[in-house]
Each structure stands twice: as structure tokens, then as C-alpha cells.
Tab-separated table of C-alpha atoms in Angstrom:
chain	number	residue	atom	x	y	z
A	21	UNK	CA	-24.092	34.045	-4.718
A	22	UNK	CA	-24.309	35.023	-8.211
A	23	UNK	CA	-25.774	32.742	-10.751
A	24	UNK	CA	-22.467	32.247	-12.856
A	25	UNK	CA	-20.683	31.007	-9.796
A	26	UNK	CA	-23.624	28.798	-8.756
A	27	UNK	CA	-23.611	27.352	-12.334
A	28	UNK	CA	-19.684	26.730	-12.062
A	29	UNK	CA	-19.495	25.465	-8.666
A	30	UNK	CA	-20.111	21.873	-9.294
A	31	UNK	CA	-17.595	21.925	-11.923
A	32	UNK	CA	-15.036	23.706	-9.614
A	33	UNK	CA	-15.809	20.965	-6.794
A	34	UNK	CA	-15.280	18.153	-9.333
A	35	UNK	CA	-12.165	19.622	-10.528
A	36	UNK	CA	-10.711	20.085	-7.040
A	37	UNK	CA	-11.706	16.682	-5.895
A	38	UNK	CA	-9.797	15.269	-8.815
A	39	UNK	CA	-6.738	17.240	-7.981
A	40	UNK	CA	-6.937	16.287	-4.394
A	41	UNK	CA	-7.349	12.499	-5.404
A	42	UNK	CA	-4.528	12.941	-7.640
A	43	UNK	CA	-2.210	14.320	-5.103
A	44	UNK	CA	-3.025	12.375	-2.063
A	45	UNK	CA	-4.673	9.054	-3.317
A	46	UNK	CA	-3.598	7.714	-6.530
A	47	UNK	CA	-1.000	8.288	-9.292
A	48	UNK	CA	-0.801	7.229	-12.988
A	49	UNK	CA	2.419	5.394	-14.073
A	50	UNK	CA	3.796	4.240	-17.314
A	51	UNK	CA	5.989	1.066	-17.358
A	52	UNK	CA	9.277	1.740	-19.015
A	53	UNK	CA	11.585	-0.943	-19.947
A	54	UNK	CA	11.373	-4.825	-19.476
A	55	UNK	CA	12.221	-5.411	-16.034
A	56	UNK	CA	8.722	-6.453	-14.912
A	57	UNK	CA	8.255	-8.922	-18.032
A	58	UNK	CA	6.355	-11.089	-18.065
A	59	UNK	CA	3.690	-9.222	-15.678
A	60	UNK	CA	3.889	-5.722	-17.012
A	61	UNK	CA	5.257	-4.581	-20.359
A	62	UNK	CA	7.060	-1.700	-21.555
A	63	UNK	CA	4.546	1.142	-22.370
A	64	UNK	CA	1.732	-0.154	-20.255
A	65	UNK	CA	-0.234	2.282	-18.081
A	66	UNK	CA	-0.971	1.742	-14.143
A	67	UNK	CA	-2.709	3.433	-11.528
A	68	UNK	CA	-0.860	3.333	-8.159
A	69	UNK	CA	-2.625	3.900	-4.822
A	70	UNK	CA	-0.912	6.069	-2.293
A	71	UNK	CA	-3.104	4.731	0.455
A	72	UNK	CA	-3.000	1.075	0.056
A	73	UNK	CA	-1.219	-1.198	2.515
A	74	UNK	CA	1.903	-2.859	1.066
A	75	UNK	CA	2.526	-6.577	1.417
A	76	UNK	CA	4.870	-9.118	0.231
A	77	UNK	CA	4.435	-9.902	-3.633
A	78	UNK	CA	2.835	-6.615	-4.196
A	79	UNK	CA	3.821	-4.498	-6.968
A	80	UNK	CA	4.769	-0.950	-6.333
A	81	UNK	CA	6.048	2.275	-7.818
A	82	UNK	CA	9.263	3.896	-6.087
A	83	UNK	CA	11.980	6.097	-6.494
A	84	UNK	CA	15.152	4.332	-6.903
A	85	UNK	CA	17.397	4.619	-3.825
A	86	UNK	CA	20.531	5.678	-5.928
A	87	UNK	CA	18.724	8.046	-7.967
A	88	UNK	CA	15.596	9.533	-6.583
A	89	UNK	CA	14.627	11.450	-9.932
A	90	UNK	CA	13.716	8.080	-11.343
A	91	UNK	CA	10.593	6.212	-10.751
A	92	UNK	CA	10.511	2.400	-11.140
A	93	UNK	CA	7.871	-0.413	-11.039
A	94	UNK	CA	9.116	-3.361	-8.828
A	95	UNK	CA	7.521	-6.353	-6.829
A	96	UNK	CA	7.856	-6.412	-2.852
A	97	UNK	CA	9.700	-9.596	-2.044
A	98	UNK	CA	10.855	-8.672	1.401
A	99	UNK	CA	9.239	-6.805	4.236
A	100	UNK	CA	10.987	-4.983	7.295
A	101	UNK	CA	12.879	-7.556	9.418
A	102	UNK	CA	12.487	-10.288	6.753
A	103	UNK	CA	15.607	-12.782	6.113
A	104	UNK	CA	15.387	-13.526	2.377
A	105	UNK	CA	17.431	-16.199	0.469
A	106	UNK	CA	17.460	-17.096	-3.075
A	107	UNK	CA	19.225	-20.507	-3.681
A	108	UNK	CA	18.880	-22.110	-7.182
A	109	UNK	CA	15.645	-20.032	-8.108
A	110	UNK	CA	13.964	-21.036	-4.674
A	111	UNK	CA	12.846	-18.155	-2.753
A	112	UNK	CA	13.030	-18.530	1.089
A	113	UNK	CA	11.658	-15.786	3.439
A	114	UNK	CA	12.059	-16.531	7.272
A	115	UNK	CA	12.902	-19.944	6.584
A	116	UNK	CA	9.598	-20.687	4.441
A	117	UNK	CA	9.719	-21.417	0.834
A	118	UNK	CA	7.502	-19.048	-1.213
A	119	UNK	CA	6.329	-19.693	-4.653
A	120	UNK	CA	6.399	-17.138	-7.452
A	121	UNK	CA	3.686	-18.218	-9.846
A	122	UNK	CA	3.730	-15.123	-11.862
A	123	UNK	CA	7.429	-16.410	-13.057
A	124	UNK	CA	6.565	-19.869	-13.882
A	125	UNK	CA	5.882	-19.455	-17.743
A	126	UNK	CA	8.843	-17.106	-18.111
A	127	UNK	CA	11.193	-19.263	-16.209
A	128	UNK	CA	10.092	-22.186	-18.381
A	129	UNK	CA	10.715	-20.122	-21.508
A	130	UNK	CA	14.246	-19.257	-20.202
A	131	UNK	CA	15.293	-22.819	-19.534
A	132	UNK	CA	14.037	-23.734	-23.162
A	133	UNK	CA	15.789	-20.737	-24.496
A	134	UNK	CA	12.722	-19.494	-25.971
A	135	UNK	CA	12.228	-15.865	-24.465
A	136	UNK	CA	13.496	-14.123	-27.609
A	137	UNK	CA	10.623	-15.974	-29.604
A	138	UNK	CA	7.961	-14.763	-27.142
A	139	UNK	CA	9.410	-11.164	-26.250
A	140	UNK	CA	11.493	-10.056	-29.195
A	141	UNK	CA	14.440	-8.979	-27.072
A	142	UNK	CA	17.453	-7.650	-28.592
A	143	UNK	CA	20.474	-9.666	-29.240
A	144	UNK	CA	22.456	-8.270	-26.142
A	145	UNK	CA	19.585	-9.370	-23.813
A	146	UNK	CA	19.484	-12.818	-25.597
A	147	UNK	CA	23.343	-13.198	-24.983
A	148	UNK	CA	23.120	-12.404	-21.539
A	149	UNK	CA	20.140	-14.772	-20.976
A	150	UNK	CA	22.072	-17.560	-22.760
A	151	UNK	CA	24.948	-17.111	-20.538
A	152	UNK	CA	22.929	-17.006	-17.171
A	153	UNK	CA	23.185	-20.127	-15.068
A	154	UNK	CA	20.067	-19.207	-12.959
A	155	UNK	CA	17.051	-17.187	-13.685
A	156	UNK	CA	17.869	-15.299	-10.424
A	157	UNK	CA	21.244	-15.089	-8.811
A	158	UNK	CA	21.776	-16.549	-5.465
A	159	UNK	CA	21.712	-14.016	-2.537
A	160	UNK	CA	20.933	-13.662	1.235
A	161	UNK	CA	19.783	-10.583	2.883
A	162	UNK	CA	17.890	-9.215	5.945
A	163	UNK	CA	15.735	-6.348	5.304
A	164	UNK	CA	16.275	-3.274	7.596
A	165	UNK	CA	13.543	-1.265	9.692
A	166	UNK	CA	11.257	0.936	7.575
A	167	UNK	CA	12.585	-0.689	4.370
A	168	UNK	CA	11.601	-3.125	1.425
A	169	UNK	CA	13.526	-5.615	-0.670
A	170	UNK	CA	12.198	-5.208	-4.190
A	171	UNK	CA	12.926	-7.222	-7.397
A	172	UNK	CA	11.828	-6.893	-11.076
A	173	UNK	CA	10.017	-10.028	-12.343
A	174	UNK	CA	12.488	-10.230	-15.234
A	175	UNK	CA	15.504	-11.105	-12.906
A	176	UNK	CA	17.866	-11.385	-15.859
A	177	UNK	CA	17.896	-7.546	-16.544
A	178	UNK	CA	16.255	-5.745	-13.540
A	179	UNK	CA	17.977	-3.155	-11.738
A	180	UNK	CA	16.368	-3.664	-8.328
A	181	UNK	CA	17.425	-4.240	-4.684
A	182	UNK	CA	20.364	-6.456	-5.729
A	183	UNK	CA	21.913	-3.560	-7.212
A	184	UNK	CA	20.672	-0.248	-5.591
A	185	UNK	CA	19.922	-1.586	-2.301
A	186	UNK	CA	16.794	-1.566	0.087
A	187	UNK	CA	14.023	0.974	-0.699
A	188	UNK	CA	13.090	3.129	2.251
A	189	UNK	CA	9.325	3.434	2.801
A	190	UNK	CA	9.667	7.225	2.320
A	191	UNK	CA	10.681	6.527	-1.430
A	192	UNK	CA	7.598	4.370	-2.204
A	193	UNK	CA	4.983	6.012	-4.320
A	194	UNK	CA	2.219	3.520	-3.951
A	195	UNK	CA	0.891	-0.012	-4.686
A	196	UNK	CA	-0.181	-0.848	-8.171
A	197	UNK	CA	-3.713	-1.585	-8.236
A	198	UNK	CA	-4.860	-1.358	-12.018
A	199	UNK	CA	-3.320	-1.646	-15.399
A	200	UNK	CA	-5.767	0.403	-17.655
A	201	UNK	CA	-3.736	0.437	-20.848
A	202	UNK	CA	-3.762	-1.332	-23.414
A	203	UNK	CA	-7.368	-1.722	-23.021
A	204	UNK	CA	-7.110	-5.404	-24.094
A	205	UNK	CA	-4.861	-5.967	-20.834
A	206	UNK	CA	-6.926	-4.304	-18.140
A	207	UNK	CA	-6.389	-5.913	-14.824
A	208	UNK	CA	-7.198	-5.199	-11.124
A	209	UNK	CA	-3.956	-6.362	-8.961
């Protein structure tokens, strides 16, 4: 082996490992829009793991079922076979009530009509929020085999399984494991 190749071999191996990890283990993601407020905000940067198991209430990145050219960030609410009901902002899965602590403060601001003060949403959103009876509209669904039911945390505006339907497992890019930008909001999930 010539000396130049020996010199560059560690660099080539590191670049190859990074490429393979990016292709098969993790993926960088940028949040676009407000559908995951208050948990994630527009412009934040995330790392999504392609090898993590997905469970209820995990945040995932997935292709939209009705437009597979678009990737979105959503929260898994229902797993295959789950019967999910939302009645008067109370989530029930398979007959058991599930708390959604990540929404508590946001729902409180919604009830007090203070979302605009906190998040500076445009007037169209404010009007929609003012006219909404519930933070999450009532629904009842059963998740099919090999699918997930996903919702955005900002239920007032999120395009999610209530609109585009169930997400087939094959469309899921990965589970969000890290927010790395902005630096003052770094967080493991």
C-alpha cells in the first residue's frame, strides 16, 4: 500500500462510516410550520433515528400518505390495532384514558385566548382558534395493521391523520431522538 493511501485511509473510512450512518441509522430534519407547537417550533432542527422502535406518543418523521414528496413531523397517537377516541379533549386508547402533558400549557392558553400573545400567530390562525369549540375535534378510529395514527400537537391547524389518514409503517422515516437547533433548546426525546 503506498504512503498516500495509508495517510488518507482513516479519513476515507470516517467519511464512509458517516455516509452509511446517514443512509441507514439517522436523518437530519427541519421543522417547517406550526403543527407541532408548542413542543417543536418552525425552523428547529432535529435528528431522527431510523433504527429506533416506535411507541405511542413518540414524535416521528414521515411522508404524508396523500403526498409522499412531503415529509412531516408528527406525534404517534395510535399503534396498529388501537381503538382511539377523542371526546371533549379527552384521549382514550383501547378504553384507557391517556394524558397528554405536552399539551397542558398550550390548551390553557387556548382556553384563555392567549395563544397569539405567546406564539405570534397570524390573524387567520387567531380567528380559527377563536371559533374552535375544542382544542381537538372529536373522533373515533381503529388503526389498521401496519399503520399509525398521528397528530400534530397544535391540533387547531395540524394536517395529520384526521385529514390524510393512517400512516403506513413503510412511510415512516424515523423516530425523533434529538433537537439540536437552536442551541439553547437542545433536548433528547
